[in-house]
mmCIF file of C-alpha atoms in Angstrom:
data_model
loop_
_atom_site.group_PDB
_atom_site.id
_atom_site.type_symbol
_atom_site.label_atom_id
_atom_site.label_comp_id
_atom_site.label_asym_id
_atom_site.label_seq_id
_atom_site.Cartn_x
_atom_site.Cartn_y
_atom_site.Cartn_z
ATOM 1 C CA UNK D 134 -0.315 0.143 -0.290
ATOM 2 C CA UNK D 135 1.201 3.556 -0.571
ATOM 3 C CA UNK D 136 0.913 6.222 1.616
ATOM 4 C CA UNK D 137 -1.281 9.348 1.184
ATOM 5 C CA UNK D 138 -0.795 12.970 2.226
ATOM 6 C CA UNK D 139 -2.811 14.327 5.277
ATOM 7 C CA UNK D 140 -5.141 17.004 4.322
ATOM 8 C CA UNK D 141 -4.537 20.170 6.341
ATOM 9 C CA UNK D 142 -6.534 21.281 8.935
ATOM 10 C CA UNK D 143 -7.399 20.449 12.259
ATOM 11 C CA UNK D 144 -10.284 17.975 11.647
ATOM 12 C CA UNK D 145 -8.936 15.800 8.587
ATOM 13 C CA UNK D 146 -8.406 12.424 9.634
ATOM 14 C CA UNK D 147 -8.153 10.519 6.604
ATOM 15 C CA UNK D 148 -4.919 8.374 5.864
ATOM 16 C CA UNK D 149 -3.705 5.571 4.555
ATOM 17 C CA UNK D 150 -0.634 3.927 6.730
ATOM 18 C CA UNK D 151 2.282 2.354 4.742
ATOM 19 C CA UNK D 152 2.514 -1.354 4.169
ATOM 20 C CA UNK D 153 4.323 -3.281 7.013
ATOM 21 C CA UNK D 154 8.314 -4.114 5.357
ATOM 22 C CA UNK D 155 7.816 -7.716 6.938
ATOM 23 C CA UNK D 156 4.649 -8.574 5.399
ATOM 24 C CA UNK D 157 5.241 -11.108 2.304
ATOM 25 C CA UNK D 158 4.320 -9.313 -0.786
ATOM 26 C CA UNK D 159 0.941 -9.511 -2.166
ATOM 27 C CA UNK D 160 0.298 -11.615 -5.186
ATOM 28 C CA UNK D 161 0.932 -10.613 -8.663
ATOM 29 C CA UNK D 162 -2.658 -10.012 -10.573
ATOM 30 C CA UNK D 163 -3.565 -9.313 -14.103
ATOM 31 C CA UNK D 164 -3.026 -5.737 -14.835
ATOM 32 C CA UNK D 165 -6.021 -4.281 -14.094
ATOM 33 C CA UNK D 166 -8.415 -2.541 -17.200
ATOM 34 C CA UNK D 167 -8.150 1.283 -17.732
ATOM 35 C CA UNK D 168 -10.857 2.655 -15.921
ATOM 36 C CA UNK D 169 -13.413 4.534 -17.458
ATOM 37 C CA UNK D 170 -13.226 8.465 -16.877
ATOM 38 C CA UNK D 171 -16.002 8.858 -14.810
ATOM 39 C CA UNK D 172 -14.907 5.983 -12.674
ATOM 40 C CA UNK D 173 -11.371 7.720 -12.216
ATOM 41 C CA UNK D 174 -12.910 10.995 -11.351
ATOM 42 C CA UNK D 175 -15.025 9.288 -8.711
ATOM 43 C CA UNK D 176 -12.205 7.563 -7.189
ATOM 44 C CA UNK D 177 -10.528 11.110 -6.729
ATOM 45 C CA UNK D 178 -13.100 11.464 -4.133
ATOM 46 C CA UNK D 179 -11.381 12.003 -0.675
ATOM 47 C CA UNK D 180 -12.983 10.314 2.068
ATOM 48 C CA UNK D 181 -13.251 13.347 4.078
ATOM 49 C CA UNK D 182 -15.915 14.117 1.536
ATOM 50 C CA UNK D 183 -18.019 11.658 2.386
ATOM 51 C CA UNK D 184 -21.096 12.174 5.220
ATOM 52 C CA UNK D 185 -20.748 9.076 6.757
ATOM 53 C CA UNK D 186 -18.424 7.926 8.723
ATOM 54 C CA UNK D 187 -15.775 5.758 6.840
ATOM 55 C CA UNK D 188 -13.233 3.084 8.559
ATOM 56 C CA UNK D 189 -11.168 0.508 6.404
ATOM 57 C CA UNK D 190 -8.914 -1.754 7.935
ATOM 58 C CA UNK D 191 -6.279 -3.702 5.724
ATOM 59 C CA UNK D 192 -5.832 -7.816 5.089
ATOM 60 C CA UNK D 193 -3.951 -7.732 8.651
ATOM 61 C CA UNK D 194 -7.412 -6.279 10.351
ATOM 62 C CA UNK D 195 -5.162 -2.781 11.241
ATOM 63 C CA UNK D 196 -7.122 0.542 10.551
ATOM 64 C CA UNK D 197 -5.571 2.312 7.641
ATOM 65 C CA UNK D 198 -8.388 4.817 7.220
ATOM 66 C CA UNK D 199 -10.616 6.793 9.511
ATOM 67 C CA UNK D 200 -12.372 9.760 8.036
ATOM 68 C CA UNK D 201 -13.425 13.208 9.553
ATOM 69 C CA UNK D 202 -17.181 11.894 9.874
ATOM 70 C CA UNK D 203 -15.923 8.974 12.032
ATOM 71 C CA UNK D 204 -14.087 11.372 14.038
ATOM 72 C CA UNK D 205 -16.899 13.335 14.447
ATOM 73 C CA UNK D 206 -19.523 10.372 15.297
ATOM 74 C CA UNK D 207 -17.148 8.266 17.489
ATOM 75 C CA UNK D 208 -15.670 11.374 19.291
ATOM 76 C CA UNK D 209 -11.962 9.195 18.893
ATOM 77 C CA UNK D 210 -8.800 10.597 18.282
ATOM 78 C CA UNK D 211 -7.462 9.350 15.079
ATOM 79 C CA UNK D 212 -3.984 9.024 16.553
ATOM 80 C CA UNK D 213 -5.657 6.429 18.853
ATOM 81 C CA UNK D 214 -7.364 4.200 15.923
ATOM 82 C CA UNK D 215 -4.671 4.512 13.163
ATOM 83 C CA UNK D 216 -2.448 1.374 13.197
ATOM 84 C CA UNK D 217 -4.193 -0.648 15.329
ATOM 85 C CA UNK D 218 -6.226 -3.723 14.931
ATOM 86 C CA UNK D 219 -9.485 -2.878 14.150
ATOM 87 C CA UNK D 220 -11.224 -4.326 17.407
ATOM 88 C CA UNK D 221 -9.131 -2.413 19.376
ATOM 89 C CA UNK D 222 -9.235 0.694 17.791
ATOM 90 C CA UNK D 223 -13.370 0.561 17.449
ATOM 91 C CA UNK D 224 -14.395 -1.856 20.390
ATOM 92 C CA UNK D 225 -18.189 -1.873 19.204
ATOM 93 C CA UNK D 226 -20.773 -4.144 21.434
ATOM 94 C CA UNK D 227 -24.186 -5.163 20.384
ATOM 95 C CA UNK D 228 -27.532 -3.945 22.501
ATOM 96 C CA UNK D 229 -27.065 -7.248 24.476
ATOM 97 C CA UNK D 230 -23.492 -6.278 25.753
ATOM 98 C CA UNK D 231 -21.602 -8.769 23.265
ATOM 99 C CA UNK D 232 -18.561 -7.804 21.770
ATOM 100 C CA UNK D 233 -19.414 -7.412 18.270
ATOM 101 C CA UNK D 234 -16.066 -7.961 16.478
ATOM 102 C CA UNK D 235 -15.527 -11.632 17.759
ATOM 103 C CA UNK D 236 -19.273 -12.312 17.047
ATOM 104 C CA UNK D 237 -18.950 -11.524 13.784
ATOM 105 C CA UNK D 238 -14.887 -12.572 13.147
ATOM 106 C CA UNK D 239 -14.731 -10.880 9.665
ATOM 107 C CA UNK D 240 -11.309 -12.391 8.960
ATOM 108 C CA UNK D 241 -12.051 -15.652 10.050
ATOM 109 C CA UNK D 242 -15.671 -16.291 9.451
ATOM 110 C CA UNK D 243 -17.714 -17.904 6.749
ATOM 111 C CA UNK D 244 -16.116 -17.115 3.597
ATOM 112 C CA UNK D 245 -19.107 -16.659 2.039
ATOM 113 C CA UNK D 246 -20.076 -13.574 3.580
ATOM 114 C CA UNK D 247 -19.934 -10.367 1.990
ATOM 115 C CA UNK D 248 -20.404 -8.014 4.957
ATOM 116 C CA UNK D 249 -22.937 -7.239 7.878
ATOM 117 C CA UNK D 250 -26.558 -5.452 7.130
ATOM 118 C CA UNK D 251 -26.868 -1.977 9.185
ATOM 119 C CA UNK D 252 -27.497 -2.367 13.133
ATOM 120 C CA UNK D 253 -27.480 -0.292 15.888
ATOM 121 C CA UNK D 254 -24.349 -1.160 18.043
ATOM 122 C CA UNK D 255 -22.782 0.722 21.322
ATOM 123 C CA UNK D 256 -19.672 2.747 21.219
ATOM 124 C CA UNK D 257 -17.335 2.900 24.159
ATOM 125 C CA UNK D 258 -19.509 4.951 26.669
ATOM 126 C CA UNK D 259 -22.875 3.528 25.627
ATOM 127 C CA UNK D 260 -23.544 5.705 22.679
ATOM 128 C CA UNK D 261 -25.426 4.351 19.976
ATOM 129 C CA UNK D 262 -24.416 4.058 16.367
ATOM 130 C CA UNK D 263 -25.522 2.525 13.074
ATOM 131 C CA UNK D 264 -22.710 0.331 11.836
ATOM 132 C CA UNK D 265 -22.606 -1.579 8.645
ATOM 133 C CA UNK D 266 -19.679 -3.783 6.992
ATOM 134 C CA UNK D 267 -18.620 -5.114 3.860
ATOM 135 C CA UNK D 268 -15.742 -7.534 3.397
ATOM 136 C CA UNK D 269 -13.588 -7.215 0.181
ATOM 137 C CA UNK D 270 -12.198 -10.340 -1.116
ATOM 138 C CA UNK D 271 -9.717 -11.242 -3.936
ATOM 139 C CA UNK D 272 -12.073 -13.757 -5.167
ATOM 140 C CA UNK D 273 -15.615 -14.836 -4.176
ATOM 141 C CA UNK D 274 -14.599 -17.075 -1.457
ATOM 142 C CA UNK D 275 -10.910 -15.423 -0.671
ATOM 143 C CA UNK D 276 -9.506 -14.313 2.316
ATOM 144 C CA UNK D 277 -10.530 -10.302 3.109
ATOM 145 C CA UNK D 278 -8.205 -7.890 1.510
ATOM 146 C CA UNK D 279 -9.889 -4.821 2.891
ATOM 147 C CA UNK D 280 -12.965 -4.225 5.587
ATOM 148 C CA UNK D 281 -14.940 -1.468 4.837
ATOM 149 C CA UNK D 282 -17.305 0.058 7.596
ATOM 150 C CA UNK D 283 -19.502 2.702 7.616
ATOM 151 C CA UNK D 284 -20.721 4.757 10.916
ATOM 152 C CA UNK D 285 -23.756 6.931 10.929
ATOM 153 C CA UNK D 286 -25.492 8.862 13.851
ATOM 154 C CA UNK D 287 -28.834 7.679 15.095
ATOM 155 C CA UNK D 288 -30.228 11.016 15.550
ATOM 156 C CA UNK D 289 -32.624 10.837 12.302
ATOM 157 C CA UNK D 290 -33.834 7.437 13.283
ATOM 158 C CA UNK D 291 -34.503 8.809 16.820
ATOM 159 C CA UNK D 292 -36.510 11.605 15.019
ATOM 160 C CA UNK D 293 -38.299 9.293 12.858
ATOM 161 C CA UNK D 294 -39.155 6.850 16.378
ATOM 162 C CA UNK D 295 -40.386 9.764 18.304
ATOM 163 C CA UNK D 296 -42.769 10.922 15.556
ATOM 164 C CA UNK D 297 -44.016 7.478 15.349
ATOM 165 C CA UNK D 298 -44.358 7.407 19.252
ATOM 166 C CA UNK D 299 -46.073 10.678 19.158
ATOM 167 C CA UNK D 300 -48.695 9.601 16.685
ATOM 168 C CA UNK D 301 -49.342 6.263 18.457
ATOM 169 C CA UNK D 302 -49.994 8.448 21.831
ATOM 170 C CA UNK D 303 -51.940 10.754 19.991
ATOM 171 C CA UNK D 304 -54.257 7.844 18.587
ATOM 172 C CA UNK D 305 -54.678 6.529 21.429
ATOM 173 C CA UNK D 306 -55.830 9.710 23.137
ATOM 174 C CA UNK D 307 -58.561 10.158 20.337
ATOM 175 C CA UNK D 308 -59.748 6.956 20.780
ATOM 176 C CA UNK D 309 -59.908 6.670 24.366
ATOM 177 C CA UNK D 310 -63.017 9.313 24.916
ATOM 178 C CA UNK D 311 -65.140 8.329 22.074
ATOM 179 C CA UNK D 312 -64.689 4.241 22.844
ATOM 180 C CA UNK D 313 -65.680 4.872 26.030
ATOM 181 C CA UNK D 314 -68.593 6.739 25.217
ATOM 182 C CA UNK D 315 -69.759 3.928 23.042
ATOM 183 C CA UNK D 316 -69.194 1.266 25.796
ATOM 184 C CA UNK D 317 -70.951 3.336 28.093
ATOM 185 C CA UNK D 318 -74.064 3.988 26.628
ATOM 186 C CA UNK D 319 -74.271 0.695 24.732
ATOM 187 C CA UNK D 320 -73.804 -1.084 28.178
ATOM 188 C CA UNK D 321 -76.484 1.213 30.018
ATOM 189 C CA UNK D 322 -79.190 0.450 27.048
ATOM 190 C CA UNK D 323 -78.936 -3.178 27.213
ATOM 191 C CA UNK D 324 -78.717 -3.536 31.027
ATOM 192 C CA UNK D 325 -81.853 -0.971 31.251
ATOM 193 C CA UNK D 326 -83.619 -0.677 28.097
ATOM 194 C CA UNK D 327 -87.250 -0.824 29.606
ATOM 195 C CA UNK D 328 -86.479 2.185 32.127
ATOM 196 C CA UNK D 329 -85.826 5.189 29.462
ATOM 197 C CA UNK D 330 -88.020 6.818 26.945
ATOM 198 C CA UNK D 331 -87.909 6.595 23.299
ATOM 199 C CA UNK D 332 -86.602 10.144 23.312
ATOM 200 C CA UNK D 333 -83.786 8.880 25.856
ATOM 201 C CA UNK D 334 -82.971 5.805 23.664
ATOM 202 C CA UNK D 335 -82.437 8.103 20.922
ATOM 203 C CA UNK D 336 -80.594 10.496 21.996
ATOM 204 C CA UNK D 337 -78.156 7.876 23.667
ATOM 205 C CA UNK D 338 -77.981 6.013 20.125
ATOM 206 C CA UNK D 339 -77.106 9.326 18.146
ATOM 207 C CA UNK D 340 -74.671 10.010 20.638
ATOM 208 C CA UNK D 341 -72.977 6.614 20.034
ATOM 209 C CA UNK D 342 -73.507 6.978 16.293
ATOM 210 C CA UNK D 343 -71.463 10.321 16.401
ATOM 211 C CA UNK D 344 -68.890 8.562 18.451
ATOM 212 C CA UNK D 345 -68.523 5.971 16.057
ATOM 213 C CA UNK D 346 -68.246 8.069 13.010
ATOM 214 C CA UNK D 347 -65.675 10.112 14.955
ATOM 215 C CA UNK D 348 -63.743 6.759 15.272
ATOM 216 C CA UNK D 349 -64.463 6.204 11.709
ATOM 217 C CA UNK D 350 -62.626 9.397 10.659
ATOM 218 C CA UNK D 351 -59.573 8.982 12.886
ATOM 219 C CA UNK D 352 -58.997 5.528 11.300
ATOM 220 C CA UNK D 353 -59.573 7.177 8.020
ATOM 221 C CA UNK D 354 -56.803 9.864 8.766
ATOM 222 C CA UNK D 355 -54.228 7.055 9.998
ATOM 223 C CA UNK D 356 -54.837 5.296 6.439
ATOM 224 C CA UNK D 357 -54.254 8.102 4.717
ATOM 225 C CA UNK D 358 -50.903 9.228 6.896
ATOM 226 C CA UNK D 359 -49.710 6.006 6.316
ATOM 227 C CA UNK D 360 -50.443 5.944 2.275
ATOM 228 C CA UNK D 361 -48.892 9.677 2.335
ATOM 229 C CA UNK D 362 -45.390 8.494 4.307
ATOM 230 C CA UNK D 363 -45.114 5.570 1.842
ATOM 231 C CA UNK D 364 -45.829 7.215 -1.370
ATOM 232 C CA UNK D 365 -49.045 4.910 -2.119
ATOM 233 C CA UNK D 366 -51.737 7.486 -1.928
ATOM 234 C CA UNK D 367 -53.884 6.618 -4.844
ATOM 235 C CA UNK D 368 -55.145 9.559 -7.289
ATOM 236 C CA UNK D 369 -58.538 8.597 -9.007
ATOM 237 C CA UNK D 370 -58.831 11.335 -11.285
ATOM 238 C CA UNK D 371 -62.410 11.978 -12.633
ATOM 239 C CA UNK D 372 -64.030 15.528 -13.577
ATOM 240 C CA UNK D 373 -64.709 17.654 -10.879
ATOM 241 C CA UNK D 374 -66.735 20.616 -10.659
ATOM 242 C CA UNK D 375 -64.708 22.679 -7.917
ATOM 243 C CA UNK D 376 -67.352 25.560 -7.472
ATOM 244 C CA UNK D 377 -70.040 23.164 -6.963
ATOM 245 C CA UNK D 378 -67.983 21.525 -4.405
ATOM 246 C CA UNK D 379 -67.256 24.238 -2.561
ATOM 247 C CA UNK D 380 -70.794 25.616 -2.882
ATOM 248 C CA UNK D 381 -71.982 22.011 -1.311
ATOM 249 C CA UNK D 382 -69.838 22.276 1.486
ATOM 250 C CA UNK D 383 -70.875 25.935 2.385
ATOM 251 C CA UNK D 384 -74.549 24.150 2.307
ATOM 252 C CA UNK D 385 -73.581 21.941 4.594
ATOM 253 C CA UNK D 386 -71.938 24.215 7.369
ATOM 254 C CA UNK D 387 -75.299 26.208 6.975
ATOM 255 C CA UNK D 388 -77.126 23.165 7.450
ATOM 256 C CA UNK D 389 -75.486 22.438 10.524
ATOM 257 C CA UNK D 390 -76.209 25.989 12.110
ATOM 258 C CA UNK D 391 -73.728 28.321 10.741
ATOM 259 C CA UNK D 392 -75.083 31.479 9.611
ATOM 260 C CA UNK D 393 -75.570 31.943 5.711
ATOM 261 C CA UNK D 394 -73.845 35.352 5.725
ATOM 262 C CA UNK D 395 -70.696 34.341 7.555
ATOM 263 C CA UNK D 396 -69.909 32.419 3.918
ATOM 264 C CA UNK D 397 -68.627 34.432 0.883
ATOM 265 C CA UNK D 398 -68.211 32.305 -2.363
ATOM 266 C CA UNK D 399 -66.511 34.246 -5.433
ATOM 267 C CA UNK D 400 -65.918 32.237 -8.474
ATOM 268 C CA UNK D 401 -63.736 33.612 -11.290
ATOM 269 C CA UNK D 402 -64.579 32.379 -14.873
ATOM 270 C CA UNK D 403 -63.746 30.692 -17.199
ATOM 271 C CA UNK D 404 -62.595 27.873 -15.026
ATOM 272 C CA UNK D 405 -60.805 25.106 -16.761
ATOM 273 C CA UNK D 406 -61.731 21.393 -16.915
ATOM 274 C CA UNK D 407 -60.436 20.043 -13.802
ATOM 275 C CA UNK D 408 -59.591 16.092 -13.665
ATOM 276 C CA UNK D 409 -58.644 15.281 -9.716
ATOM 277 C CA UNK D 410 -60.482 12.767 -7.295
ATOM 278 C CA UNK D 411 -63.508 14.066 -6.067
ATOM 279 C CA UNK D 412 -63.623 12.571 -2.607
ATOM 280 C CA UNK D 413 -59.997 13.475 -1.754
ATOM 281 C CA UNK D 414 -60.464 17.199 -3.260
ATOM 282 C CA UNK D 415 -63.979 17.015 -0.907
ATOM 283 C CA UNK D 416 -61.466 16.117 2.023
ATOM 284 C CA UNK D 417 -59.029 18.956 1.154
ATOM 285 C CA UNK D 418 -62.467 21.455 1.084
ATOM 286 C CA UNK D 419 -63.961 19.919 4.240
ATOM 287 C CA UNK D 420 -60.648 20.353 6.442
ATOM 288 C CA UNK D 421 -60.018 23.913 5.192
ATOM 289 C CA UNK D 422 -63.385 25.251 5.643
ATOM 290 C CA UNK D 423 -63.729 23.211 8.863
ATOM 291 C CA UNK D 424 -60.744 25.005 10.138
ATOM 292 C CA UNK D 425 -61.478 28.435 8.975
ATOM 293 C CA UNK D 426 -64.971 28.287 10.621
ATOM 294 C CA UNK D 427 -63.959 26.356 14.236
ATOM 295 C CA UNK D 428 -60.596 28.782 14.702
ATOM 296 C CA UNK D 429 -61.256 31.861 12.553
ATOM 297 C CA UNK D 430 -63.798 34.256 13.055
ATOM 298 C CA UNK D 431 -65.810 36.719 10.991
ATOM 299 C CA UNK D 432 -66.405 35.959 7.447
ATOM 300 C CA UNK D 433 -65.383 33.100 5.685
ATOM 301 C CA UNK D 434 -64.257 33.881 2.292
ATOM 302 C CA UNK D 435 -63.822 30.929 -0.352
ATOM 303 C CA UNK D 436 -62.206 32.188 -3.724
ATOM 304 C CA UNK D 437 -62.038 30.062 -6.856
ATOM 305 C CA UNK D 438 -60.414 30.564 -10.218
ATOM 306 C CA UNK D 439 -57.856 29.594 -12.862
ATOM 307 C CA UNK D 440 -54.453 29.502 -11.502
ATOM 308 C CA UNK D 441 -51.598 31.064 -13.566
ATOM 309 C CA UNK D 442 -51.523 30.814 -17.278
ATOM 310 C CA UNK D 443 -49.515 28.171 -18.945
ATOM 311 C CA UNK D 444 -47.200 29.365 -21.702
ATOM 312 C CA UNK D 445 -49.767 28.661 -24.429
ATOM 313 C CA UNK D 446 -52.303 31.153 -22.612
ATOM 314 C CA UNK D 447 -54.336 28.608 -21.311
ATOM 315 C CA UNK D 448 -54.831 28.112 -17.516
ATOM 316 C CA UNK D 449 -52.494 25.663 -15.457
ATOM 317 C CA UNK D 450 -55.015 24.718 -13.221
ATOM 318 C CA UNK D 451 -57.562 26.157 -10.633
ATOM 319 C CA UNK D 452 -56.692 27.767 -7.596
ATOM 320 C CA UNK D 453 -58.616 27.943 -4.419
ATOM 321 C CA UNK D 454 -58.372 30.371 -1.653
ATOM 322 C CA UNK D 455 -59.998 29.965 2.051
ATOM 323 C CA UNK D 456 -59.457 33.007 4.158
ATOM 324 C CA UNK D 457 -61.250 34.443 7.625
ATOM 325 C CA UNK D 458 -61.238 37.520 9.669
ATOM 326 C CA UNK D 459 -59.577 35.689 12.895
ATOM 327 C CA UNK D 460 -56.486 36.279 14.838
ATOM 328 C CA UNK D 461 -54.426 34.360 12.327
ATOM 329 C CA UNK D 462 -51.346 32.336 12.515
ATOM 330 C CA UNK D 463 -48.512 33.411 14.374
ATOM 331 C CA UNK D 464 -45.480 34.503 12.111
ATOM 332 C CA UNK D 465 -43.015 31.749 13.978
ATOM 333 C CA UNK D 466 -45.731 29.107 13.329
ATOM 334 C CA UNK D 467 -45.945 29.421 9.533
ATOM 335 C CA UNK D 468 -43.212 27.183 8.722
ATOM 336 C CA UNK D 469 -44.851 24.231 10.778
ATOM 337 C CA UNK D 470 -48.742 24.645 9.833
ATOM 338 C CA UNK D 471 -48.780 21.628 7.755
ATOM 339 C CA UNK D 472 -46.508 19.390 10.053
ATOM 340 C CA UNK D 473 -48.162 16.233 11.984
ATOM 341 C CA UNK D 474 -49.907 17.269 15.485
ATOM 342 C CA UNK D 475 -49.800 21.169 14.825
ATOM 343 C CA UNK D 476 -52.942 22.716 16.412
ATOM 344 C CA UNK D 477 -53.811 26.336 15.998
ATOM 345 C CA UNK D 478 -55.653 26.180 19.132
ATOM 346 C CA UNK D 479 -56.831 24.211 21.824
ATOM 347 C CA UNK D 480 -60.087 23.909 20.156
ATOM 348 C CA UNK D 481 -59.709 19.996 19.945
ATOM 349 C CA UNK D 482 -58.680 17.803 16.643
ATOM 350 C CA UNK D 483 -55.866 15.776 16.105
ATOM 351 C CA UNK D 484 -53.110 17.828 14.448
ATOM 352 C CA UNK D 485 -52.893 15.415 11.550
ATOM 353 C CA UNK D 486 -55.693 17.243 8.837
ATOM 354 C CA UNK D 487 -53.403 19.817 7.472
ATOM 355 C CA UNK D 488 -50.640 17.259 6.980
ATOM 356 C CA UNK D 489 -53.316 15.004 5.446
ATOM 357 C CA UNK D 490 -54.338 18.077 3.387
ATOM 358 C CA UNK D 491 -50.916 18.978 1.945
ATOM 359 C CA UNK D 492 -50.156 14.992 1.194
ATOM 360 C CA UNK D 493 -53.363 15.329 -1.340
ATOM 361 C CA UNK D 494 -52.709 18.304 -2.843
ATOM 362 C CA UNK D 495 -49.269 17.054 -3.892
ATOM 363 C CA UNK D 496 -50.295 13.890 -4.630
ATOM 364 C CA UNK D 497 -52.429 15.748 -7.393
ATOM 365 C CA UNK D 498 -49.246 17.395 -8.250
ATOM 366 C CA UNK D 499 -50.407 20.853 -6.862
ATOM 367 C CA UNK D 500 -49.015 23.072 -4.140
ATOM 368 C CA UNK D 501 -50.744 24.612 -0.874
ATOM 369 C CA UNK D 502 -49.455 27.859 0.938
ATOM 370 C CA UNK D 503 -50.817 29.643 3.964
ATOM 371 C CA UNK D 504 -50.437 33.339 4.692
ATOM 372 C CA UNK D 505 -52.024 36.019 6.314
ATOM 373 C CA UNK D 506 -55.457 37.174 4.616
ATOM 374 C CA UNK D 507 -56.404 40.844 3.582
ATOM 375 C CA UNK D 508 -58.405 40.647 6.919
ATOM 376 C CA UNK D 509 -55.978 39.700 9.357
ATOM 377 C CA UNK D 510 -56.869 36.211 9.807
ATOM 378 C CA UNK D 511 -55.229 33.115 8.187
ATOM 379 C CA UNK D 512 -55.483 32.136 4.364
ATOM 380 C CA UNK D 513 -54.799 29.059 2.691
ATOM 381 C CA UNK D 514 -54.317 28.794 -0.800
ATOM 382 C CA UNK D 515 -53.683 25.476 -2.848
ATOM 383 C CA UNK D 516 -53.726 25.104 -6.647
ATOM 384 C CA UNK D 517 -54.726 22.023 -8.869
ATOM 385 C CA UNK D 518 -53.307 21.214 -11.928
ATOM 386 C CA UNK D 519 -55.713 20.312 -14.733
ATOM 387 C CA UNK D 520 -54.302 16.891 -14.662
ATOM 388 C CA UNK D 521 -55.572 13.942 -17.117
ATOM 389 C CA UNK D 522 -58.324 11.077 -16.599
ATOM 390 C CA UNK D 523 -56.964 7.965 -14.730
ATOM 391 C CA UNK D 524 -57.360 5.772 -17.455
ATOM 392 C CA UNK D 525 -54.708 7.851 -19.393
ATOM 393 C CA UNK D 526 -52.346 8.532 -16.535
#
């Protein structure tokens, strides 16, 4: 092996140690083919340029490369690592306290093994790190010429696990209340059916029905989140009359007890023909109007019109703006509105609705943004491209 120059700077740790003069010469091999120019450029990449930690040991098990990211992740001094046997330089343990290097035995284990998949291991001091290894051999079942180990921190994985834990806790909390109500009313009705009047029975059954609907909505939200996170949210495009859909939602709020003069619907013409998933568009409109009614104040204004024109002069899609005259969303919270569990107030809700709205709009190829309305309240604006029928997509 040759010697590479160290990089200047306090944080540079990469080096390749010279070969031991007592080591037998490596067997002669056929001269390698000329590398492709692109491959030559890639080989010029310095290990310190890699975002993950890199440790390389030679055929004797000595550490010959330990890059800057590995120094940052492990907090080890490269002078205490380079040149040492890998099991001494980086004494890793699994989560059950077993020493990892004797357990995997890279140099003396099965000759058909190509490496180790990424797993959680413990550094000295008990800090977790994600470790993967590759065994580079002269031939498929030959001795290991090089051991290449990558190291990654666990911060990103912990954030994901924390998000999942928060989701489970939120779901458990939201399910407990309606299920307790359903169980209580049904048990009471079964035990004392004859003691209640028809009006009392009707009231209790209506409560059970409303709570069952609440559970159904929550389960639907969870399924939507799962599909959005995995990129499996299906969009079944059909012709959608967006102006009629908006009016339908406004009529439903009025029928539920809201004043008709609280809503102002403005439709700009001509609207382009829109191909979208009608159920999911209803879900987006329903959520935005519900938020404006519940958390906003004053008049709720819904504007529907063609979005910015395409290069050929035709509308690129349809834009919908929902605004209110309430206190609005604080400037420092604008960036978190479409994240999981964000709540604009303490008036209930799971905090998942706007996250799902964003996922649905983006699944259609559209965009959504939040800002401050002219009246001081919150303003949500989403655009949907014209789209094509599902059978042509």
